[in-house]
Tab-separated table of C-alpha atoms in Angstrom:
chain	number	residue	atom	x	y	z
A	842	MET	CA	-1.489	-66.876	5.719
A	843	PRO	CA	-3.304	-63.740	4.410
A	844	ALA	CA	-4.068	-63.781	0.704
A	845	GLY	CA	-3.104	-61.169	-1.725
A	846	VAL	CA	-0.386	-59.392	0.365
A	847	ALA	CA	3.209	-58.716	-0.720
A	848	THR	CA	4.767	-60.035	2.396
A	849	CYS	CA	3.804	-61.257	5.706
A	850	ALA	CA	5.309	-62.945	8.839
A	851	THR	CA	4.449	-64.452	12.161
A	852	PHE	CA	6.237	-66.180	14.978
A	853	VAL	CA	4.892	-69.393	16.449
A	854	CYS	CA	6.093	-70.698	19.679
A	855	LYS	CA	4.314	-73.929	19.968
A	856	GLY	CA	3.950	-76.629	17.173
A	857	GLY	CA	0.147	-76.886	17.813
A	858	MET	CA	-0.392	-73.158	17.520
A	859	PHE	CA	0.088	-72.721	13.934
A	860	ASP	CA	-3.344	-73.929	12.954
A	861	ALA	CA	-4.916	-71.553	15.248
A	862	VAL	CA	-2.956	-68.535	13.970
A	863	SER	CA	-5.726	-66.016	12.757
A	864	GLU	CA	-4.994	-63.422	9.824
A	865	ARG	CA	-4.745	-60.501	12.362
A	866	GLU	CA	-1.695	-62.368	13.940
A	867	TRP	CA	0.189	-61.879	10.685
A	868	VAL	CA	2.254	-59.002	10.344
A	869	VAL	CA	1.645	-57.597	6.831
A	870	SER	CA	3.790	-55.120	4.672
A	871	ASP	CA	4.945	-53.906	1.179
A	872	PRO	CA	8.388	-53.021	1.392
A	873	LYS	CA	9.512	-50.296	-1.256
A	874	LYS	CA	13.162	-50.389	-2.066
A	875	GLU	CA	14.859	-47.002	-2.779
A	876	GLN	CA	17.314	-46.319	-5.534
A	877	TYR	CA	20.820	-47.259	-4.375
A	878	VAL	CA	22.881	-44.095	-3.587
A	879	GLY	CA	26.035	-45.793	-2.155
A	880	ASN	CA	29.433	-43.915	-1.972
A	881	GLU	CA	28.117	-40.640	-3.489
A	882	ASP	CA	26.183	-39.955	-0.254
A	883	PRO	CA	26.996	-42.612	2.562
A	884	ALA	CA	24.697	-40.797	5.250
A	885	HIS	CA	21.622	-40.952	2.958
A	886	GLN	CA	22.370	-44.331	1.903
A	887	GLN	CA	22.324	-45.431	5.451
A	888	GLU	CA	18.851	-43.743	5.944
A	889	LEU	CA	17.562	-45.494	2.823
A	890	ALA	CA	18.621	-48.974	4.107
A	891	GLN	CA	17.268	-48.315	7.479
A	892	LYS	CA	13.908	-47.054	6.086
A	893	TYR	CA	13.924	-50.398	3.913
A	894	LEU	CA	14.651	-52.397	6.954
A	895	TYR	CA	11.790	-50.956	9.024
A	896	GLN	CA	9.243	-51.707	6.198
A	897	GLN	CA	10.162	-55.598	6.404
A	898	ALA	CA	7.296	-57.774	7.880
A	899	GLU	CA	9.618	-59.670	10.058
A	900	TYR	CA	11.328	-56.538	11.543
A	901	GLY	CA	9.139	-55.959	14.541
A	902	ILE	CA	8.977	-59.771	15.466
A	903	LEU	CA	12.976	-59.983	15.212
A	904	SER	CA	13.367	-56.667	17.091
A	905	ALA	CA	11.117	-57.985	19.946
A	906	ILE	CA	13.166	-61.184	20.024
A	907	SER	CA	16.472	-59.359	20.125
A	908	ILE	CA	15.414	-57.228	23.214
A	909	GLY	CA	13.924	-60.048	25.112
A	910	GLU	CA	10.020	-59.152	24.586
A	911	ILE	CA	9.633	-62.450	23.046
A	912	ASN	CA	11.530	-65.019	25.136
A	913	SER	CA	10.314	-68.362	23.862
A	914	ASP	CA	11.760	-70.713	21.308
A	915	GLY	CA	9.773	-70.937	18.034
A	916	ALA	CA	9.440	-70.996	14.317
A	917	LEU	CA	9.368	-67.746	11.952
A	918	PHE	CA	6.791	-68.075	9.174
A	919	THR	CA	7.042	-65.784	6.232
A	920	LYS	CA	5.545	-65.591	2.707
A	921	CYS	CA	8.865	-64.660	1.008
A	922	PHE	CA	12.421	-65.696	2.072
A	923	PRO	CA	13.529	-62.709	4.331
A	924	SER	CA	15.235	-59.837	2.623
A	925	PRO	CA	19.143	-59.791	3.072
A	926	VAL	CA	18.672	-56.318	4.723
A	927	LEU	CA	17.467	-58.226	7.797
A	928	LYS	CA	20.757	-60.248	8.074
A	929	SER	CA	22.128	-58.150	10.942
A	930	LEU	CA	18.981	-58.611	12.965
A	931	LEU	CA	18.562	-62.328	12.189
A	932	LEU	CA	22.077	-63.165	13.350
A	933	THR	CA	22.018	-61.383	16.726
A	934	ARG	CA	22.621	-63.687	19.761
A	935	GLN	CA	19.022	-63.598	20.957
A	936	VAL	CA	17.529	-64.253	17.603
A	937	VAL	CA	19.585	-67.212	16.624
A	938	LYS	CA	18.886	-68.553	19.973
A	939	ARG	CA	15.174	-68.339	19.740
A	940	VAL	CA	14.280	-68.890	16.091
A	941	ARG	CA	14.783	-72.602	15.765
A	942	ALA	CA	13.234	-72.752	12.060
A	943	LEU	CA	12.200	-70.670	9.246
A	944	PHE	CA	9.428	-71.529	6.739
A	945	PHE	CA	8.561	-69.572	3.572
A	946	VAL	CA	6.651	-70.083	0.355
A	947	LYS	CA	8.363	-67.931	-2.137
A	948	PRO	CA	12.002	-67.315	-2.637
A	949	SER	CA	11.875	-63.633	-3.626
A	950	LYS	CA	9.165	-60.867	-3.544
A	951	THR	CA	10.516	-59.323	-6.595
A	952	PHE	CA	12.103	-62.265	-8.638
A	953	GLY	CA	9.662	-65.090	-7.768
A	954	SER	CA	11.368	-68.516	-7.623
A	955	PHE	CA	15.000	-67.296	-7.949
A	956	PHE	CA	17.451	-66.631	-5.151
A	957	SER	CA	19.978	-63.652	-5.293
A	958	GLN	CA	23.539	-64.310	-4.266
A	959	ASP	CA	23.028	-62.298	-1.176
A	960	ASP	CA	19.888	-64.662	-0.413
A	961	GLN	CA	22.270	-67.668	-0.843
A	962	ALA	CA	24.828	-66.165	1.519
A	963	MET	CA	22.053	-65.727	4.123
A	964	LEU	CA	20.957	-69.312	3.763
A	965	ARG	CA	24.327	-70.319	4.573
A	966	ASP	CA	24.794	-68.151	7.442
A	967	LEU	CA	21.360	-69.256	8.969
A	968	ASN	CA	22.367	-72.763	8.416
A	969	ILE	CA	25.591	-72.437	10.252
A	970	PHE	CA	23.958	-70.861	13.190
A	971	GLY	CA	21.575	-74.022	13.378
A	972	ILE	CA	18.397	-72.388	12.141
A	973	SER	CA	16.509	-75.048	9.796
A	974	ILE	CA	15.189	-73.597	6.704
A	975	PHE	CA	12.192	-74.830	4.923
A	976	PHE	CA	10.735	-74.036	1.491
A	977	VAL	CA	6.900	-75.011	1.281
A	978	ASP	CA	5.881	-75.518	-2.314
A	979	GLU	CA	2.339	-75.179	-2.029
A	980	ALA	CA	1.469	-75.824	-5.790
A	981	ALA	CA	3.304	-79.272	-5.598
A	982	GLY	CA	2.441	-79.954	-1.851
A	983	ILE	CA	5.950	-80.554	-1.009
A	984	MET	CA	8.268	-79.368	1.656
A	985	TYR	CA	11.998	-78.943	1.046
A	986	GLN	CA	14.765	-78.266	3.579
A	987	PHE	CA	17.949	-76.313	2.894
A	988	MET	CA	20.873	-78.662	3.096
A	989	LEU	CA	24.585	-77.758	3.004
A	990	LYS	CA	27.335	-80.526	2.691
A	991	VAL	CA	30.333	-80.252	4.982
A	992	GLY	CA	33.160	-78.615	3.249
A	993	GLN	CA	31.063	-76.939	0.536
A	994	SER	CA	29.723	-73.267	0.291
A	995	SER	CA	26.636	-73.975	-1.486
A	996	GLY	CA	23.538	-76.135	-0.857
A	997	MET	CA	20.228	-77.346	-2.210
A	998	PHE	CA	16.666	-77.541	-1.155
A	999	VAL	CA	16.071	-81.278	-0.722
A	1000	PRO	CA	12.769	-83.191	-0.118
A	1001	LEU	CA	12.556	-84.058	3.546
A	1002	GLU	CA	12.770	-87.730	3.009
A	1003	ARG	CA	16.061	-87.590	1.076
A	1004	ARG	CA	18.100	-85.202	3.073
A	1005	LEU	CA	20.541	-87.695	4.490
A	1006	GLU	CA	21.023	-89.200	0.997
A	1007	TYR	CA	21.910	-85.690	-0.363
A	1008	LEU	CA	24.406	-85.014	2.386
A	1009	THR	CA	26.420	-88.151	1.804
A	1010	ALA	CA	25.952	-88.603	-1.880
A	1011	THR	CA	28.700	-88.775	-4.710
A	1012	SER	CA	27.626	-86.261	-7.181
A	1013	LEU	CA	27.570	-87.248	-10.858
A	1014	GLY	CA	26.671	-84.643	-13.421
A	1015	VAL	CA	25.382	-84.302	-16.804
A	1016	TYR	CA	26.203	-81.266	-19.150
A	1017	GLY	CA	24.635	-80.767	-22.576
A	1018	SER	CA	22.645	-78.853	-24.824
A	1019	ASN	CA	19.218	-77.357	-23.901
A	1020	LEU	CA	18.340	-77.703	-27.584
A	1021	VAL	CA	19.359	-81.426	-28.374
A	1022	ALA	CA	18.615	-84.471	-26.291
A	1023	GLY	CA	20.708	-86.699	-28.488
A	1024	ASN	CA	20.314	-90.548	-28.546
A	1025	PHE	CA	22.138	-91.070	-25.232
A	1026	GLU	CA	19.280	-91.840	-22.866
A	1027	ALA	CA	19.807	-95.766	-23.217
A	1028	GLU	CA	23.484	-95.402	-22.875
A	1029	LEU	CA	23.231	-93.192	-19.901
A	1030	HIS	CA	20.702	-95.472	-18.298
A	1031	PHE	CA	23.213	-98.424	-18.751
A	1032	VAL	CA	26.097	-96.486	-17.063
A	1033	LEU	CA	24.087	-95.403	-14.088
A	1034	ALA	CA	22.104	-98.697	-13.615
A	1035	ASN	CA	25.444	-100.752	-13.773
A	1036	MET	CA	27.191	-98.269	-11.565
A	1037	LEU	CA	24.567	-99.062	-8.946
A	1038	GLN	CA	25.192	-102.682	-9.117
A	1039	LEU	CA	28.985	-102.087	-8.893
A	1040	ARG	CA	28.331	-99.980	-5.882
A	1041	LYS	CA	27.340	-103.046	-3.900
A	1042	THR	CA	30.837	-104.454	-3.956
A	1043	CYS	CA	32.821	-101.581	-4.689
A	1044	THR	CA	35.156	-100.075	-1.882
A	1045	HIS	CA	36.259	-96.841	-3.512
A	1046	PRO	CA	35.461	-93.785	-1.356
A	1047	LEU	CA	33.219	-92.451	-4.087
A	1048	LEU	CA	31.354	-95.616	-4.717
A	1049	ASN	CA	30.537	-98.226	-2.053
A	1050	PRO	CA	27.521	-99.619	-0.277
A	1051	ALA	CA	27.495	-96.752	2.250
A	1052	LYS	CA	27.668	-93.982	-0.422
A	1053	PRO	CA	24.566	-93.000	-2.239
A	1054	VAL	CA	24.625	-91.426	-5.702
A	1055	ALA	CA	23.082	-88.108	-6.811
A	1056	LEU	CA	23.038	-86.572	-10.307
A	1057	VAL	CA	23.078	-82.863	-10.878
A	1058	THR	CA	22.039	-80.922	-14.207
A	1059	GLY	CA	21.102	-77.472	-15.063
A	1060	GLY	CA	17.616	-78.551	-14.721
A	1061	GLY	CA	16.624	-77.443	-18.162
A	1062	PRO	CA	15.329	-79.266	-21.250
A	1063	GLY	CA	17.395	-81.416	-23.740
A	1064	ALA	CA	20.364	-83.243	-22.517
A	1065	MET	CA	19.763	-82.017	-18.908
A	1066	GLU	CA	16.189	-83.429	-19.065
A	1067	VAL	CA	17.585	-86.896	-20.314
A	1068	GLY	CA	20.035	-86.954	-17.286
A	1069	ASN	CA	17.441	-86.170	-14.749
A	1070	ARG	CA	14.884	-88.647	-16.340
A	1071	VAL	CA	17.287	-91.397	-16.102
A	1072	ALA	CA	18.337	-90.574	-12.566
A	1073	LYS	CA	14.813	-90.474	-11.283
A	1074	SER	CA	13.790	-93.733	-13.092
A	1075	LEU	CA	16.768	-95.399	-11.243
A	1076	GLY	CA	15.980	-93.945	-7.769
A	1077	ILE	CA	18.834	-91.612	-7.931
A	1078	LEU	CA	18.436	-88.427	-6.378
A	1079	SER	CA	17.908	-86.027	-9.395
A	1080	CYS	CA	18.913	-82.500	-8.847
A	1081	GLY	CA	18.862	-79.262	-10.819
A	1082	MET	CA	20.603	-75.881	-10.699
A	1083	PHE	CA	17.867	-73.596	-12.360
A	1084	VAL	CA	18.811	-70.183	-13.814
A	1085	ASP	CA	16.235	-67.457	-14.549
A	1086	PHE	CA	17.070	-67.342	-18.163
A	1087	GLY	CA	13.584	-66.247	-18.948
A	1088	SER	CA	14.134	-62.706	-17.397
A	1089	LEU	CA	16.862	-62.261	-20.292
A	1090	SER	CA	14.540	-63.200	-23.171
A	1091	ASN	CA	13.620	-59.645	-23.997
A	1092	LYS	CA	17.223	-58.289	-23.801
A	1093	PRO	CA	18.556	-56.830	-27.153
A	1094	GLY	CA	20.557	-59.512	-28.990
A	1095	ALA	CA	20.009	-62.228	-26.368
A	1096	THR	CA	19.473	-65.710	-27.745
A	1097	ILE	CA	17.694	-67.515	-24.882
A	1098	ASN	CA	16.358	-71.121	-25.429
A	1099	GLU	CA	16.551	-72.436	-21.752
A	1100	GLN	CA	13.581	-71.372	-19.971
A	1101	LYS	CA	11.579	-74.426	-19.025
A	1102	LYS	CA	12.408	-76.527	-16.115
A	1103	ASN	CA	12.207	-80.093	-16.705
A	1104	PRO	CA	9.791	-82.132	-14.528
A	1105	TYR	CA	12.297	-84.808	-13.265
A	1106	VAL	CA	14.265	-82.599	-10.796
A	1107	GLU	CA	13.759	-83.506	-7.060
A	1108	ALA	CA	16.357	-81.400	-5.263
A	1109	PHE	CA	17.136	-77.931	-6.462
A	1110	MET	CA	18.739	-74.472	-6.132
A	1111	THR	CA	17.828	-71.422	-8.234
A	1112	TYR	CA	20.013	-68.614	-9.425
A	1113	ARG	CA	19.438	-65.089	-10.985
A	1114	PRO	CA	21.173	-64.780	-14.498
A	1115	ASP	CA	23.880	-62.222	-13.263
A	1116	LYS	CA	25.305	-65.100	-11.128
A	1117	LEU	CA	25.761	-67.590	-13.911
A	1118	VAL	CA	29.442	-68.198	-13.221
A	1119	GLU	CA	28.957	-68.533	-9.505
A	1120	ARG	CA	26.217	-71.200	-10.179
A	1121	GLN	CA	28.641	-73.096	-12.344
A	1122	SER	CA	31.131	-73.340	-9.451
A	1123	ASP	CA	28.290	-74.612	-7.134
A	1124	PHE	CA	27.786	-77.898	-9.264
A	1125	ASN	CA	30.470	-79.500	-6.973
A	1126	LEU	CA	30.658	-82.633	-9.166
A	1127	ASP	CA	32.823	-85.695	-8.498
A	1128	LEU	CA	32.253	-87.031	-11.915
A	1129	PRO	CA	31.013	-85.002	-14.807
A	1130	ILE	CA	29.513	-86.529	-17.978
A	1131	PHE	CA	29.231	-84.445	-21.099
A	1132	LEU	CA	26.744	-84.993	-23.884
A	1133	THR	CA	26.472	-83.024	-27.048
A	1134	GLY	CA	26.413	-79.290	-26.247
A	1135	GLY	CA	26.990	-75.700	-27.408
A	1136	ILE	CA	28.676	-72.700	-25.936
A	1137	GLY	CA	27.264	-73.174	-22.394
A	1138	THR	CA	28.735	-76.697	-22.362
A	1139	ASP	CA	32.062	-75.552	-23.761
A	1140	PHE	CA	32.280	-73.211	-20.867
A	1141	GLU	CA	31.324	-76.064	-18.386
A	1142	TYR	CA	33.932	-78.276	-19.843
A	1143	ALA	CA	36.569	-75.699	-19.696
A	1144	LEU	CA	35.790	-74.959	-15.922
A	1145	GLU	CA	35.924	-78.608	-14.936
A	1146	GLU	CA	39.172	-78.989	-16.835
A	1147	VAL	CA	40.862	-76.087	-15.162
A	1148	ARG	CA	39.450	-77.048	-11.623
A	1149	ARG	CA	41.410	-80.311	-12.128
A	1150	LYS	CA	44.675	-78.474	-13.547
A	1151	VAL	CA	44.895	-76.182	-10.651
A	1152	GLY	CA	43.888	-78.697	-7.928
A	1153	CYS	CA	40.566	-77.366	-6.654
A	1154	VAL	CA	39.084	-80.893	-7.128
A	1155	ALA	CA	40.302	-84.392	-7.376
A	1156	ILE	CA	41.689	-85.579	-10.776
A	1157	ASN	CA	38.575	-87.722	-11.641
A	1158	PRO	CA	37.962	-88.449	-15.287
A	1159	LEU	CA	35.719	-86.325	-17.587
A	1160	ILE	CA	33.548	-88.710	-19.590
A	1161	LEU	CA	32.613	-87.305	-23.057
A	1162	PHE	CA	29.887	-89.167	-24.886
A	1163	GLY	CA	30.059	-88.856	-28.743
A	1164	THR	CA	32.598	-89.403	-31.485
A	1165	GLU	CA	36.308	-88.627	-31.633
A	1166	GLU	CA	35.447	-86.477	-34.672
A	1167	HIS	CA	33.176	-84.150	-32.715
A	1168	TRP	CA	35.299	-84.002	-29.464
A	1169	GLY	CA	38.569	-83.806	-31.308
A	1170	LYS	CA	37.332	-80.422	-33.001
A	1171	LYS	CA	35.981	-79.245	-29.699
A	1172	ILE	CA	39.034	-79.767	-27.389
A	1173	GLY	CA	41.846	-81.241	-29.420
A	1174	GLY	CA	42.777	-78.125	-31.426
A	1175	ARG	CA	42.849	-75.979	-28.249
A	1176	TYR	CA	45.142	-78.501	-26.457
A	1177	LYS	CA	47.581	-78.711	-29.397
A	1178	GLU	CA	47.792	-75.013	-29.725
A	1179	ASN	CA	48.540	-74.808	-25.998
A	1180	LEU	CA	51.093	-77.658	-26.160
A	1181	GLN	CA	52.910	-75.904	-29.261
A	1182	SER	CA	52.943	-72.488	-27.387
A	1183	GLY	CA	54.274	-73.778	-24.122
A	1184	THR	CA	51.407	-72.549	-22.149
A	1185	ILE	CA	50.646	-75.777	-20.451
A	1186	LYS	CA	53.985	-76.804	-19.757
A	1187	GLY	CA	54.154	-79.121	-16.710
A	1188	SER	CA	50.448	-79.868	-17.040
A	1189	GLU	CA	50.465	-81.920	-20.267
A	1190	TRP	CA	48.881	-84.647	-18.110
A	1191	ILE	CA	45.722	-83.052	-18.479
A	1192	SER	CA	45.448	-84.920	-21.855
A	1193	ASN	CA	44.693	-88.130	-19.983
A	1194	VAL	CA	41.697	-86.757	-18.091
A	1195	PRO	CA	38.999	-86.513	-20.834
A	1196	TRP	CA	37.930	-89.807	-22.006
A	1197	ILE	CA	35.744	-90.093	-25.321
A	1198	VAL	CA	33.199	-92.945	-25.224
A	1199	ARG	CA	30.912	-93.963	-28.054
A	1200	ASN	CA	28.373	-96.035	-25.755
A	1201	GLY	CA	27.508	-96.853	-22.369
A	1202	LYS	CA	29.658	-99.888	-22.234
A	1203	GLU	CA	32.870	-97.887	-22.975
A	1204	ALA	CA	31.684	-95.243	-20.430
A	1205	TYR	CA	31.185	-97.990	-17.764
A	1206	ALA	CA	34.521	-99.459	-18.639
A	1207	VAL	CA	36.220	-96.004	-18.071
A	1208	LEU	CA	34.411	-95.600	-14.649
A	1209	SER	CA	34.780	-99.271	-13.471
A	1210	ARG	CA	38.715	-98.929	-13.890
A	1211	PHE	CA	38.625	-95.788	-12.222
A	1212	PHE	CA	36.819	-97.066	-9.116
A	1213	GLY	CA	39.188	-100.039	-9.424
A	1214	GLY	CA	42.273	-97.810	-9.165
A	1215	THR	CA	43.736	-98.894	-12.685
A	1216	LEU	CA	42.573	-96.017	-14.832
A	1217	PRO	CA	45.811	-94.237	-16.234
A	1218	ILE	CA	44.842	-90.604	-15.288
A	1219	GLY	CA	46.715	-87.799	-13.847
A	1220	PRO	CA	50.448	-86.828	-13.264
A	1221	GLY	CA	52.643	-89.894	-13.717
A	1222	HIS	CA	50.797	-91.477	-16.336
A	1223	PRO	CA	51.378	-91.220	-20.201
A	1224	THR	CA	50.197	-88.022	-21.814
A	1225	ASN	CA	49.384	-87.713	-25.582
A	1226	GLU	CA	49.412	-84.921	-28.413
A	1227	ARG	CA	45.662	-85.346	-29.084
A	1228	GLY	CA	44.313	-83.691	-25.867
A	1229	TYR	CA	42.196	-86.583	-24.830
A	1230	MET	CA	41.917	-90.377	-24.317
A	1231	VAL	CA	39.955	-92.893	-26.426
A	1232	VAL	CA	38.790	-96.380	-25.374
A	1233	THR	CA	40.586	-98.900	-27.351
A	1234	GLU	CA	39.741	-102.695	-28.043
A	1235	ASP	CA	42.667	-103.615	-25.694
A	1236	PHE	CA	41.347	-101.268	-22.867
A	1237	MET	CA	37.997	-102.920	-23.160
A	1238	LYS	CA	39.587	-106.562	-22.891
A	1239	GLU	CA	40.593	-105.486	-19.480
A	1240	CYS	CA	37.186	-104.689	-18.200
A	1241	VAL	CA	34.309	-106.891	-17.186
A	1242	ILE	CA	31.138	-105.353	-19.066
A	1243	PRO	CA	27.743	-106.508	-17.705
A	1244	ASP	CA	25.575	-107.848	-20.506
A	1245	THR	CA	22.307	-106.272	-19.248
A	1246	LYS	CA	21.306	-102.599	-19.236
A	1247	GLU	CA	19.858	-103.017	-15.638
A	1248	ASP	CA	19.547	-105.440	-12.794
């Protein structure tokens, strides 16, 4: 690949040919995007879009494939993930027939490591048409493939050796502050290690010998780093949903702390900051775990709660590590106000979904009863006026708690 160029592309028809590709066989370009005109002048906007399309390094190659001048199957190699302006050309019948794989080393010419929402839409479309997409991390010496689970609209880049694991895994998640790690690491380790042991004999659809486990966080420091570190130490696929918060650090009034990616993430997706809400919906967690957090964690909790309330996801428990005093102030007051005002009539059962746990043993007790089908959760089970559940001595007596923190 030519050094020091903005973008470049080449098409290789045979696997052994790649090492023999010379610099002159790469198409080099430096596309310049024009100011969006849009509805003010549609004809001019079309001209600008076509001008930008023609500047793309991949344009000549894809055009040649689409008209039959290139009639062999092969792989498209590019420096940057192709611009969405190429989408209509990439998805033509001849191109999707001939391009079997796409390899790139940089997600975005303009935004570096971070994909736009349009980029992610094109990742999904290419995947649907059977084009394998690979990101080559030259610095780390790792190749990732974009993987999309059946029934989901978002995917991740996953190390090649863990692709099947990702596709079939039950997704746990850890939400929490990027500023405060807390003292939860040993407790979280206890929960996850003993879940792996329970998995060997459990028959629940989310936990059984044929079902791997993955753990997802926002990929940043603090509580997120704790989650990813524990997962990686146990051999659980450790995933991160990175956001380009750093690009907001100079915005007037912005208070941005979460800029550093933690080093324990193995599979990932990246987002630009204007798609923070969309990113949150892409977590697709089966079992969320909440540690101490701030405004971001409050938002994540509210979204997980409302997804259960409206039926977007199964009514699985929300595990809240900490004290009743802390979480009671966080969620209890809101629930009580909604209850008294009648705004959650018919959904009072949401009060038995969040479970406050003080330690790993209590968290394991809740999860083991959930996997055993005896956790009182959802419609048809008792509600309460607190807005949350607490683990009592009687509850613990009904559970078999391992004595060790790991096998």
